[in-house]
PDB file of C-alpha atoms and ligand atoms in Angstrom:
ATOM      1  CA  UNK C 270      37.786 171.344 111.590  1.00 92.00           C
ATOM      2  CA  UNK C 271      37.656 174.204 114.102  1.00 97.00           C
ATOM      3  CA  UNK C 272      37.170 172.528 117.474  1.00 98.00           C
ATOM      4  CA  UNK C 273      35.839 175.770 118.953  1.00 98.00           C
ATOM      5  CA  UNK C 274      38.196 175.586 121.922  1.00 98.00           C
ATOM      6  CA  UNK C 275      40.301 178.734 121.481  1.00 98.00           C
ATOM      7  CA  UNK C 276      40.807 180.433 124.848  1.00 96.00           C
ATOM      8  CA  UNK C 277      39.529 177.485 126.921  1.00 98.00           C
ATOM      9  CA  UNK C 278      41.660 176.224 129.800  1.00 98.00           C
ATOM     10  CA  UNK C 279      42.452 172.574 130.577  1.00 99.00           C
ATOM     11  CA  UNK C 280      44.015 170.569 133.397  1.00 98.00           C
ATOM     12  CA  UNK C 281      45.791 167.575 131.857  1.00 99.00           C
ATOM     13  CA  UNK C 282      47.067 165.186 134.531  1.00 98.00           C
ATOM     14  CA  UNK C 283      50.110 162.948 134.061  1.00 98.00           C
ATOM     15  CA  UNK C 284      51.071 164.640 130.824  1.00 98.00           C
ATOM     16  CA  UNK C 285      54.863 164.880 130.487  1.00 98.00           C
ATOM     17  CA  UNK C 286      54.908 161.747 128.311  1.00 97.00           C
ATOM     18  CA  UNK C 287      52.767 159.246 126.477  1.00 97.00           C
ATOM     19  CA  UNK C 288      48.999 159.527 126.111  1.00 98.00           C
ATOM     20  CA  UNK C 289      48.666 162.483 128.500  1.00 98.00           C
ATOM     21  CA  UNK C 290      51.217 164.420 126.481  1.00 98.00           C
ATOM     22  CA  UNK C 291      49.375 163.515 123.262  1.00 98.00           C
ATOM     23  CA  UNK C 292      46.184 164.995 124.761  1.00 98.00           C
ATOM     24  CA  UNK C 293      47.970 168.125 126.012  1.00 99.00           C
ATOM     25  CA  UNK C 294      49.551 168.824 122.623  1.00 98.00           C
ATOM     26  CA  UNK C 295      46.302 168.265 120.695  1.00 98.00           C
ATOM     27  CA  UNK C 296      44.412 170.617 123.029  1.00 98.00           C
ATOM     28  CA  UNK C 297      47.186 173.227 122.766  1.00 98.00           C
ATOM     29  CA  UNK C 298      47.022 172.969 118.974  1.00 98.00           C
ATOM     30  CA  UNK C 299      43.304 173.803 119.283  1.00 98.00           C
ATOM     31  CA  UNK C 300      44.187 176.972 121.235  1.00 98.00           C
ATOM     32  CA  UNK C 301      43.635 175.685 124.786  1.00 98.00           C
ATOM     33  CA  UNK C 302      45.737 177.070 127.673  1.00 98.00           C
ATOM     34  CA  UNK C 303      47.088 174.255 129.823  1.00 98.00           C
ATOM     35  CA  UNK C 304      47.873 173.240 133.356  1.00 98.00           C
ATOM     36  CA  UNK C 305      50.166 170.215 132.958  1.00 98.00           C
ATOM     37  CA  UNK C 306      51.224 167.753 135.637  1.00 98.00           C
ATOM     38  CA  UNK C 307      53.693 164.917 136.204  1.00 98.00           C
ATOM     39  CA  UNK C 308      55.965 163.887 139.086  1.00 98.00           C
ATOM     40  CA  UNK C 309      59.255 164.576 137.311  1.00 98.00           C
ATOM     41  CA  UNK C 310      59.748 168.362 137.054  1.00 98.00           C
ATOM     42  CA  UNK C 311      62.488 168.368 134.423  1.00 98.00           C
ATOM     43  CA  UNK C 312      60.682 166.397 131.691  1.00 98.00           C
ATOM     44  CA  UNK C 313      57.460 168.266 132.462  1.00 98.00           C
ATOM     45  CA  UNK C 314      59.030 171.700 132.068  1.00 98.00           C
ATOM     46  CA  UNK C 315      60.792 170.611 128.855  1.00 98.00           C
ATOM     47  CA  UNK C 316      57.546 169.512 127.152  1.00 98.00           C
ATOM     48  CA  UNK C 317      55.708 172.585 128.477  1.00 98.00           C
ATOM     49  CA  UNK C 318      58.333 174.850 126.923  1.00 98.00           C
ATOM     50  CA  UNK C 319      58.022 172.984 123.598  1.00 98.00           C
ATOM     51  CA  UNK C 320      54.222 173.438 123.661  1.00 98.00           C
ATOM     52  CA  UNK C 321      54.521 177.177 124.418  1.00 98.00           C
ATOM     53  CA  UNK C 322      56.899 177.491 121.460  1.00 98.00           C
ATOM     54  CA  UNK C 323      54.860 175.343 119.065  1.00 98.00           C
ATOM     55  CA  UNK C 324      51.355 176.666 119.797  1.00 98.00           C
ATOM     56  CA  UNK C 325      51.709 180.013 121.650  1.00 98.00           C
ATOM     57  CA  UNK C 326      49.354 178.985 124.475  1.00 98.00           C
ATOM     58  CA  UNK C 327      49.880 179.571 128.210  1.00 98.00           C
ATOM     59  CA  UNK C 328      51.213 176.492 130.030  1.00 98.00           C
ATOM     60  CA  UNK C 329      51.481 176.221 133.827  1.00 98.00           C
ATOM     61  CA  UNK C 330      53.331 173.184 135.197  1.00 98.00           C
ATOM     62  CA  UNK C 331      52.684 171.453 138.522  1.00 98.00           C
ATOM     63  CA  UNK C 332      55.238 168.774 139.417  1.00 98.00           C
ATOM     64  CA  UNK C 333      53.614 166.413 141.930  1.00 98.00           C
ATOM     65  CA  UNK C 334      52.097 162.976 142.399  1.00 98.00           C
ATOM     66  CA  UNK C 335      48.462 163.515 141.402  1.00 98.00           C
ATOM     67  CA  UNK C 336      47.399 160.334 143.198  1.00 98.00           C
ATOM     68  CA  UNK C 337      48.076 161.889 146.626  1.00 97.00           C
ATOM     69  CA  UNK C 338      45.832 164.336 148.483  1.00 97.00           C
ATOM     70  CA  UNK C 339      48.647 166.924 148.547  1.00 98.00           C
ATOM     71  CA  UNK C 340      49.218 166.487 144.807  1.00 98.00           C
ATOM     72  CA  UNK C 341      45.525 166.938 144.074  1.00 98.00           C
ATOM     73  CA  UNK C 342      45.431 170.109 146.197  1.00 98.00           C
ATOM     74  CA  UNK C 343      48.380 171.501 144.210  1.00 98.00           C
ATOM     75  CA  UNK C 344      46.934 170.789 140.761  1.00 98.00           C
ATOM     76  CA  UNK C 345      43.533 172.130 141.808  1.00 98.00           C
ATOM     77  CA  UNK C 346      45.061 175.362 143.102  1.00 98.00           C
ATOM     78  CA  UNK C 347      46.899 175.869 139.804  1.00 98.00           C
ATOM     79  CA  UNK C 348      43.888 174.820 137.750  1.00 97.00           C
ATOM     80  CA  UNK C 349      41.379 177.296 139.176  1.00 96.00           C
ATOM     81  CA  UNK C 350      38.274 177.512 136.994  1.00 97.00           C
ATOM     82  CA  UNK C 351      39.236 175.125 134.179  1.00 98.00           C
ATOM     83  CA  UNK C 352      36.848 174.247 131.348  1.00 98.00           C
ATOM     84  CA  UNK C 353      38.411 170.850 130.571  1.00 99.00           C
ATOM     85  CA  UNK C 354      39.769 168.079 132.809  1.00 99.00           C
ATOM     86  CA  UNK C 355      41.779 165.170 131.403  1.00 99.00           C
ATOM     87  CA  UNK C 356      42.259 162.525 134.093  1.00 98.00           C
ATOM     88  CA  UNK C 357      45.299 160.316 133.805  1.00 98.00           C
ATOM     89  CA  UNK C 358      47.951 158.644 135.997  1.00 98.00           C
ATOM     90  CA  UNK C 359      50.383 155.781 135.684  1.00 94.00           C
ATOM     91  CA  UNK C 360      48.806 152.327 135.457  1.00 92.00           C
ATOM     92  CA  UNK C 361      49.107 149.663 138.181  1.00 93.00           C
ATOM     93  CA  UNK C 362      51.970 147.142 137.959  1.00 92.00           C
ATOM     94  CA  UNK C 363      51.426 143.788 136.236  1.00 90.00           C
ATOM     95  CA  UNK C 364      51.129 140.555 138.245  1.00 94.00           C
ATOM     96  CA  UNK C 365      48.720 137.673 138.786  1.00 94.00           C
ATOM     97  CA  UNK C 366      45.620 137.366 140.939  1.00 95.00           C
ATOM     98  CA  UNK C 367      47.103 135.235 143.762  1.00 95.00           C
ATOM     99  CA  UNK C 368      49.788 137.910 144.356  1.00 94.00           C
ATOM    100  CA  UNK C 369      47.624 140.906 145.186  1.00 96.00           C
ATOM    101  CA  UNK C 370      46.861 141.918 148.753  1.00 97.00           C
ATOM    102  CA  UNK C 371      44.530 144.605 150.072  1.00 98.00           C
ATOM    103  CA  UNK C 372      47.257 147.286 149.943  1.00 97.00           C
ATOM    104  CA  UNK C 373      47.875 146.587 146.240  1.00 97.00           C
ATOM    105  CA  UNK C 374      44.188 147.120 145.514  1.00 97.00           C
ATOM    106  CA  UNK C 375      44.059 150.278 147.647  1.00 97.00           C
ATOM    107  CA  UNK C 376      47.006 151.738 145.683  1.00 97.00           C
ATOM    108  CA  UNK C 377      45.355 150.888 142.337  1.00 98.00           C
ATOM    109  CA  UNK C 378      41.999 152.279 143.474  1.00 98.00           C
ATOM    110  CA  UNK C 379      43.658 155.482 144.705  1.00 97.00           C
ATOM    111  CA  UNK C 380      45.515 156.035 141.435  1.00 98.00           C
ATOM    112  CA  UNK C 381      43.022 154.917 138.809  1.00 98.00           C
ATOM    113  CA  UNK C 382      39.610 155.364 140.427  1.00 98.00           C
ATOM    114  CA  UNK C 383      39.577 157.685 143.442  1.00 98.00           C
ATOM    115  CA  UNK C 384      41.970 160.326 142.022  1.00 98.00           C
ATOM    116  CA  UNK C 385      39.868 160.993 138.911  1.00 98.00           C
ATOM    117  CA  UNK C 386      36.722 160.954 141.045  1.00 98.00           C
ATOM    118  CA  UNK C 387      38.223 163.519 143.470  1.00 98.00           C
ATOM    119  CA  UNK C 388      39.179 165.846 140.595  1.00 98.00           C
ATOM    120  CA  UNK C 389      35.756 165.463 138.965  1.00 98.00           C
ATOM    121  CA  UNK C 390      34.083 166.288 142.296  1.00 98.00           C
ATOM    122  CA  UNK C 391      36.264 169.371 142.721  1.00 98.00           C
ATOM    123  CA  UNK C 392      36.041 170.784 139.179  1.00 98.00           C
ATOM    124  CA  UNK C 393      32.692 169.758 137.679  1.00 98.00           C
ATOM    125  CA  UNK C 394      30.510 171.967 139.940  1.00 98.00           C
ATOM    126  CA  UNK C 395      32.274 175.083 138.578  1.00 98.00           C
ATOM    127  CA  UNK C 396      31.844 173.824 134.997  1.00 98.00           C
ATOM    128  CA  UNK C 397      28.112 173.296 135.678  1.00 98.00           C
ATOM    129  CA  UNK C 398      27.767 176.814 137.112  1.00 98.00           C
ATOM    130  CA  UNK C 399      29.423 178.218 133.972  1.00 98.00           C
ATOM    131  CA  UNK C 400      27.235 176.005 131.735  1.00 98.00           C
ATOM    132  CA  UNK C 401      30.051 174.254 129.852  1.00 98.00           C
ATOM    133  CA  UNK C 402      32.681 171.651 130.612  1.00 99.00           C
ATOM    134  CA  UNK C 403      34.429 168.539 129.363  1.00 99.00           C
ATOM    135  CA  UNK C 404      35.958 165.648 131.313  1.00 99.00           C
ATOM    136  CA  UNK C 405      37.890 162.881 129.587  1.00 99.00           C
ATOM    137  CA  UNK C 406      39.234 159.987 131.639  1.00 98.00           C
ATOM    138  CA  UNK C 407      42.038 157.897 130.196  1.00 98.00           C
ATOM    139  CA  UNK C 408      41.155 154.337 131.234  1.00 98.00           C
ATOM    140  CA  UNK C 409      42.007 151.155 129.286  1.00 97.00           C
ATOM    141  CA  UNK C 410      40.713 148.524 126.887  1.00 96.00           C
ATOM    142  CA  UNK C 411      40.930 146.282 129.971  1.00 94.00           C
ATOM    143  CA  UNK C 412      37.534 147.722 130.967  1.00 95.00           C
ATOM    144  CA  UNK C 413      35.933 145.949 127.974  1.00 95.00           C
ATOM    145  CA  UNK C 414      38.205 142.936 127.793  1.00 95.00           C
ATOM    146  CA  UNK C 415      40.226 141.988 130.885  1.00 94.00           C
ATOM    147  CA  UNK C 416      44.002 141.641 130.542  1.00 91.00           C
ATOM    148  CA  UNK C 417      45.149 138.722 132.761  1.00 91.00           C
ATOM    149  CA  UNK C 418      48.367 140.362 134.060  1.00 91.00           C
ATOM    150  CA  UNK C 419      46.649 143.696 134.684  1.00 93.00           C
ATOM    151  CA  UNK C 420      43.973 142.591 137.149  1.00 95.00           C
ATOM    152  CA  UNK C 421      44.573 145.632 139.345  1.00 97.00           C
ATOM    153  CA  UNK C 422      43.882 147.862 136.336  1.00 96.00           C
ATOM    154  CA  UNK C 423      40.860 145.752 135.270  1.00 95.00           C
ATOM    155  CA  UNK C 424      39.373 146.207 138.745  1.00 96.00           C
ATOM    156  CA  UNK C 425      40.101 149.860 139.519  1.00 97.00           C
ATOM    157  CA  UNK C 426      39.137 151.137 136.076  1.00 98.00           C
ATOM    158  CA  UNK C 427      35.872 149.193 136.111  1.00 97.00           C
ATOM    159  CA  UNK C 428      35.024 151.092 139.317  1.00 98.00           C
ATOM    160  CA  UNK C 429      35.679 154.456 137.661  1.00 98.00           C
ATOM    161  CA  UNK C 430      33.634 153.355 134.641  1.00 98.00           C
ATOM    162  CA  UNK C 431      30.611 152.654 136.832  1.00 98.00           C
ATOM    163  CA  UNK C 432      30.962 156.032 138.550  1.00 98.00           C
ATOM    164  CA  UNK C 433      31.170 157.856 135.196  1.00 98.00           C
ATOM    165  CA  UNK C 434      28.146 155.982 133.796  1.00 98.00           C
ATOM    166  CA  UNK C 435      25.971 157.361 136.577  1.00 98.00           C
ATOM    167  CA  UNK C 436      27.529 160.766 137.183  1.00 98.00           C
ATOM    168  CA  UNK C 437      27.826 161.808 133.539  1.00 98.00           C
ATOM    169  CA  UNK C 438      24.045 161.587 133.191  1.00 98.00           C
ATOM    170  CA  UNK C 439      23.532 163.800 136.233  1.00 98.00           C
ATOM    171  CA  UNK C 440      25.663 166.672 134.927  1.00 98.00           C
ATOM    172  CA  UNK C 441      24.960 166.577 131.173  1.00 98.00           C
ATOM    173  CA  UNK C 442      21.974 168.909 131.521  1.00 98.00           C
ATOM    174  CA  UNK C 443      24.346 171.685 132.597  1.00 98.00           C
ATOM    175  CA  UNK C 444      26.505 171.439 129.480  1.00 98.00           C
ATOM    176  CA  UNK C 445      29.161 169.203 131.033  1.00 99.00           C
ATOM    177  CA  UNK C 446      30.146 165.907 129.392  1.00 99.00           C
ATOM    178  CA  UNK C 447      32.152 163.132 131.030  1.00 99.00           C
ATOM    179  CA  UNK C 448      33.493 160.324 128.826  1.00 99.00           C
ATOM    180  CA  UNK C 449      36.199 157.683 128.949  1.00 98.00           C
ATOM    181  CA  UNK C 450      38.841 156.966 126.319  1.00 98.00           C
ATOM    182  CA  UNK C 451      39.998 153.345 126.386  1.00 98.00           C
ATOM    183  CA  UNK C 452      43.484 152.897 124.938  1.00 97.00           C
ATOM    184  CA  UNK C 453      44.562 149.594 123.511  1.00 96.00           C
ATOM    185  CA  UNK C 454      48.298 149.215 122.994  1.00 95.00           C
ATOM    186  CA  UNK C 455      49.964 152.543 122.173  1.00 96.00           C
ATOM    187  CA  UNK C 456      53.642 153.212 121.570  1.00 95.00           C
ATOM    188  CA  UNK C 457      54.609 154.820 124.887  1.00 93.00           C
ATOM    189  CA  UNK C 458      57.025 154.062 127.754  1.00 90.00           C
ATOM    190  CA  UNK C 459      54.237 152.065 129.410  1.00 84.00           C
ATOM    191  CA  UNK C 460      53.967 149.841 126.303  1.00 88.00           C
ATOM    192  CA  UNK C 461      57.771 149.428 126.265  1.00 90.00           C
ATOM    193  CA  UNK C 462      57.773 148.224 129.859  1.00 88.00           C
ATOM    194  CA  UNK C 463      54.889 145.798 129.196  1.00 86.00           C
ATOM    195  CA  UNK C 464      56.806 144.484 126.121  1.00 91.00           C
ATOM    196  CA  UNK C 465      59.783 143.921 128.386  1.00 91.00           C
ATOM    197  CA  UNK C 466      57.575 142.075 130.890  1.00 88.00           C
ATOM    198  CA  UNK C 467      56.402 139.703 128.124  1.00 89.00           C
ATOM    199  CA  UNK C 468      60.013 139.235 126.902  1.00 92.00           C
ATOM    200  CA  UNK C 469      61.230 138.393 130.424  1.00 92.00           C
ATOM    201  CA  UNK C 470      58.339 136.032 131.173  1.00 90.00           C
ATOM    202  CA  UNK C 471      58.611 134.132 127.889  1.00 92.00           C
ATOM    203  CA  UNK C 472      62.402 134.236 127.431  1.00 95.00           C
ATOM    204  CA  UNK C 473      62.175 136.051 124.080  1.00 95.00           C
ATOM    205  CA  UNK C 474      63.626 139.345 122.815  1.00 95.00           C
ATOM    206  CA  UNK C 475      61.761 142.643 123.271  1.00 93.00           C
ATOM    207  CA  UNK C 476      61.359 142.877 119.466  1.00 93.00           C
ATOM    208  CA  UNK C 477      59.782 139.404 119.405  1.00 95.00           C
ATOM    209  CA  UNK C 478      57.490 140.366 122.270  1.00 94.00           C
ATOM    210  CA  UNK C 479      56.451 143.506 120.414  1.00 94.00           C
ATOM    211  CA  UNK C 480      55.813 141.538 117.200  1.00 94.00           C
ATOM    212  CA  UNK C 481      53.714 139.057 119.208  1.00 93.00           C
ATOM    213  CA  UNK C 482      51.639 141.891 120.677  1.00 91.00           C
ATOM    214  CA  UNK C 483      51.288 143.637 117.268  1.00 95.00           C
ATOM    215  CA  UNK C 484      49.895 140.381 115.854  1.00 95.00           C
ATOM    216  CA  UNK C 485      46.971 140.665 118.311  1.00 94.00           C
ATOM    217  CA  UNK C 486      45.920 144.012 116.772  1.00 97.00           C
ATOM    218  CA  UNK C 487      43.956 143.906 113.482  1.00 98.00           C
ATOM    219  CA  UNK C 488      45.530 147.267 112.506  1.00 98.00           C
ATOM    220  CA  UNK C 489      48.895 145.474 112.758  1.00 96.00           C
ATOM    221  CA  UNK C 490      50.621 148.186 114.775  1.00 96.00           C
ATOM    222  CA  UNK C 491      50.585 150.090 118.041  1.00 97.00           C
ATOM    223  CA  UNK C 492      48.591 153.333 118.248  1.00 98.00           C
ATOM    224  CA  UNK C 493      50.327 156.689 118.486  1.00 98.00           C
ATOM    225  CA  UNK C 494      49.959 159.339 121.151  1.00 98.00           C
ATOM    226  CA  UNK C 495      49.099 161.851 118.403  1.00 98.00           C
ATOM    227  CA  UNK C 496      46.081 159.774 117.287  1.00 98.00           C
ATOM    228  CA  UNK C 497      45.011 159.394 120.892  1.00 98.00           C
ATOM    229  CA  UNK C 498      45.378 163.134 121.559  1.00 98.00           C
ATOM    230  CA  UNK C 499      43.299 164.003 118.490  1.00 98.00           C
ATOM    231  CA  UNK C 500      40.441 161.802 119.734  1.00 98.00           C
ATOM    232  CA  UNK C 501      40.652 163.470 123.145  1.00 99.00           C
ATOM    233  CA  UNK C 502      40.586 166.970 121.622  1.00 99.00           C
ATOM    234  CA  UNK C 503      37.497 166.041 119.579  1.00 98.00           C
ATOM    235  CA  UNK C 504      35.715 164.754 122.706  1.00 98.00           C
ATOM    236  CA  UNK C 505      36.543 168.094 124.348  1.00 98.00           C
ATOM    237  CA  UNK C 506      35.338 170.076 121.338  1.00 98.00           C
ATOM    238  CA  UNK C 507      32.155 172.094 120.813  1.00 98.00           C
ATOM    239  CA  UNK C 508      31.009 169.350 118.409  1.00 98.00           C
ATOM    240  CA  UNK C 509      30.973 166.594 121.044  1.00 98.00           C
ATOM    241  CA  UNK C 510      28.358 167.961 123.445  1.00 98.00           C
ATOM    242  CA  UNK C 511      25.924 165.106 122.711  1.00 98.00           C
ATOM    243  CA  UNK C 512      28.478 162.372 123.559  1.00 98.00           C
ATOM    244  CA  UNK C 513      27.721 161.554 127.200  1.00 98.00           C
ATOM    245  CA  UNK C 514      29.005 158.759 129.443  1.00 98.00           C
ATOM    246  CA  UNK C 515      30.610 156.786 126.630  1.00 98.00           C
ATOM    247  CA  UNK C 516      33.545 154.378 126.640  1.00 98.00           C
ATOM    248  CA  UNK C 517      35.422 154.856 123.400  1.00 98.00           C
ATOM    249  CA  UNK C 518      37.967 152.219 122.428  1.00 98.00           C
ATOM    250  CA  UNK C 519      41.109 153.248 120.561  1.00 98.00           C
ATOM    251  CA  UNK C 520      42.635 149.836 120.036  1.00 98.00           C
ATOM    252  CA  UNK C 521      43.169 149.160 116.311  1.00 98.00           C
ATOM    253  CA  UNK C 522      40.354 146.601 116.499  1.00 98.00           C
ATOM    254  CA  UNK C 523      42.027 144.474 119.196  1.00 97.00           C
ATOM    255  CA  UNK C 524      38.856 143.894 121.233  1.00 97.00           C
ATOM    256  CA  UNK C 525      36.928 141.397 119.108  1.00 96.00           C
ATOM    257  CA  UNK C 526      33.353 142.480 119.805  1.00 93.00           C
ATOM    258  CA  UNK C 527      30.352 143.638 117.779  1.00 93.00           C
ATOM    259  CA  UNK C 528      29.321 146.359 120.244  1.00 89.00           C
TER     260      UNK C 528
HETATM  261  P1  NAP S 857      53.643 156.617 130.134  1.00 68.08           P
HETATM  262  O1  NAP S 857      54.140 156.745 128.745  1.00 68.08           O
HETATM  263  O2  NAP S 857      54.415 155.813 131.115  1.00 68.08           O
HETATM  264  O3  NAP S 857      53.432 158.107 130.691  1.00 68.08           O
HETATM  265  C1  NAP S 857      52.901 158.287 131.971  1.00 68.08           C
HETATM  266  C2  NAP S 857      52.866 159.783 132.259  1.00 68.08           C
HETATM  267  O4  NAP S 857      52.179 159.964 133.494  1.00 68.08           O
HETATM  268  C3  NAP S 857      54.240 160.409 132.456  1.00 68.08           C
HETATM  269  O5  NAP S 857      54.185 161.755 132.066  1.00 68.08           O
HETATM  270  C4  NAP S 857      54.439 160.292 133.974  1.00 68.08           C
HETATM  271  O6  NAP S 857      55.405 161.243 134.410  1.00 68.08           O
HETATM  272  C5  NAP S 857      53.031 160.613 134.440  1.00 68.08           C
HETATM  273  N1  NAP S 857      52.664 160.037 135.738  1.00 68.08           N
HETATM  274  C6  NAP S 857      52.700 158.726 136.077  1.00 68.08           C
HETATM  275  N2  NAP S 857      52.276 158.567 137.340  1.00 68.08           N
HETATM  276  C7  NAP S 857      51.944 159.804 137.802  1.00 68.08           C
HETATM  277  C8  NAP S 857      51.461 160.296 139.039  1.00 68.08           C
HETATM  278  N3  NAP S 857      51.225 159.463 140.054  1.00 68.08           N
HETATM  279  N4  NAP S 857      51.238 161.636 139.183  1.00 68.08           N
HETATM  280  C9  NAP S 857      51.484 162.472 138.143  1.00 68.08           C
HETATM  281  N5  NAP S 857      51.960 162.063 136.944  1.00 68.08           N
HETATM  282  C10 NAP S 857      52.194 160.740 136.777  1.00 68.08           C
HETATM  283  O7  NAP S 857      52.156 155.974 130.184  1.00 68.08           O
HETATM  284  P2  NAP S 857      51.038 155.935 129.028  1.00 68.08           P
HETATM  285  O8  NAP S 857      51.315 154.790 128.125  1.00 68.08           O
HETATM  286  O9  NAP S 857      50.866 157.276 128.456  1.00 68.08           O
HETATM  287  O10 NAP S 857      49.763 155.503 129.884  1.00 68.08           O
HETATM  288  C11 NAP S 857      48.865 156.440 130.443  1.00 68.08           C
HETATM  289  C12 NAP S 857      47.720 155.665 131.091  1.00 68.08           C
HETATM  290  O11 NAP S 857      47.047 154.893 130.091  1.00 68.08           O
HETATM  291  C13 NAP S 857      48.189 154.682 132.160  1.00 68.08           C
HETATM  292  O12 NAP S 857      47.263 154.637 133.211  1.00 68.08           O
HETATM  293  C14 NAP S 857      48.203 153.357 131.424  1.00 68.08           C
HETATM  294  O13 NAP S 857      48.025 152.255 132.281  1.00 68.08           O
HETATM  295  C15 NAP S 857      47.015 153.541 130.493  1.00 68.08           C
HETATM  296  N6  NAP S 857      47.097 152.656 129.320  1.00 68.08           N
HETATM  297  C16 NAP S 857      48.144 152.742 128.473  1.00 68.08           C
HETATM  298  C17 NAP S 857      48.202 151.884 127.389  1.00 68.08           C
HETATM  299  C18 NAP S 857      49.366 151.906 126.418  1.00 68.08           C
HETATM  300  O14 NAP S 857      49.475 150.996 125.602  1.00 68.08           O
HETATM  301  N7  NAP S 857      50.233 152.903 126.423  1.00 68.08           N
HETATM  302  C19 NAP S 857      47.175 150.944 127.184  1.00 68.08           C
HETATM  303  C20 NAP S 857      46.109 150.908 128.074  1.00 68.08           C
HETATM  304  C21 NAP S 857      46.076 151.761 129.149  1.00 68.08           C
HETATM  305  P3  NAP S 857      56.231 161.007 135.788  1.00 68.08           P
HETATM  306  O15 NAP S 857      56.724 159.603 135.746  1.00 68.08           O
HETATM  307  O16 NAP S 857      57.309 162.050 135.762  1.00 68.08           O
HETATM  308  O17 NAP S 857      55.235 161.249 136.872  1.00 68.08           O
END
């Protein structure tokens, strides 16, 4: 399928690895020029060079922490008038509800709620003026089904979800869609570190922890960043203009719900 994206330009935040990288590569494959971001410059430049070689698109890299005001200013300067924004950042650390203080919540809100909101506020007006735009926020299945050790994520991402529900309906009339992709467990560094957390807590091996977590997924495996990227590219495509304010689970069936 031709996604109709050739020559578009996208800002993909937190994209040197994992789900962000999956989105960046799928968009590049569809002919989209990229502004890519991560904190570590070396890994970021390496994947950018691979994308230039594989797909022949333009890739600008911005090494910074996108959850800070300075980082946001840097990515926005490099982004200019982008057509597509993919919001992403590292997830909050695991823990349990009695442990978290105000500062822990502020950090989670900054990273996983207020950063995407700031980038939406900065970039969507230009998309509306030009009559076309796509925003995809990488959130989590924890929005639909809370994960006990990820209460900071459950909370901050629920806040972003509420913001998107309202805002997406206020901008759709100008050709701009905002949607959320909700990953269940995907095979990335983040999943490896959560596997290790389970192994440490339960005194089992990492392989046993992974097998335990796979058993909770009807598909019987972790998702891949390529599958996730393909879903993101479709949501950004010309064919997805009628999908507005949705929360789309990519979880292999893990959330046991009818709707
Ligand atoms: P990952 O494999 O650890 O990759 C994270 C990427 O984001 C890296 O490129 C990292 O590069 C970059 N990054 C992290 N913090 C950043 C920051 N403050 N500023 C700029 N770049 C930053 O993680 P992932 O599995 O792809 O997860 C992506 C998001 O999806 C996270 O919010 C995670 O909580 C959520 N999620 C993941 C899963 C899963 O199973 N994988 C499930 C549900 C939700 P640097 O370290 O160099 O900055």
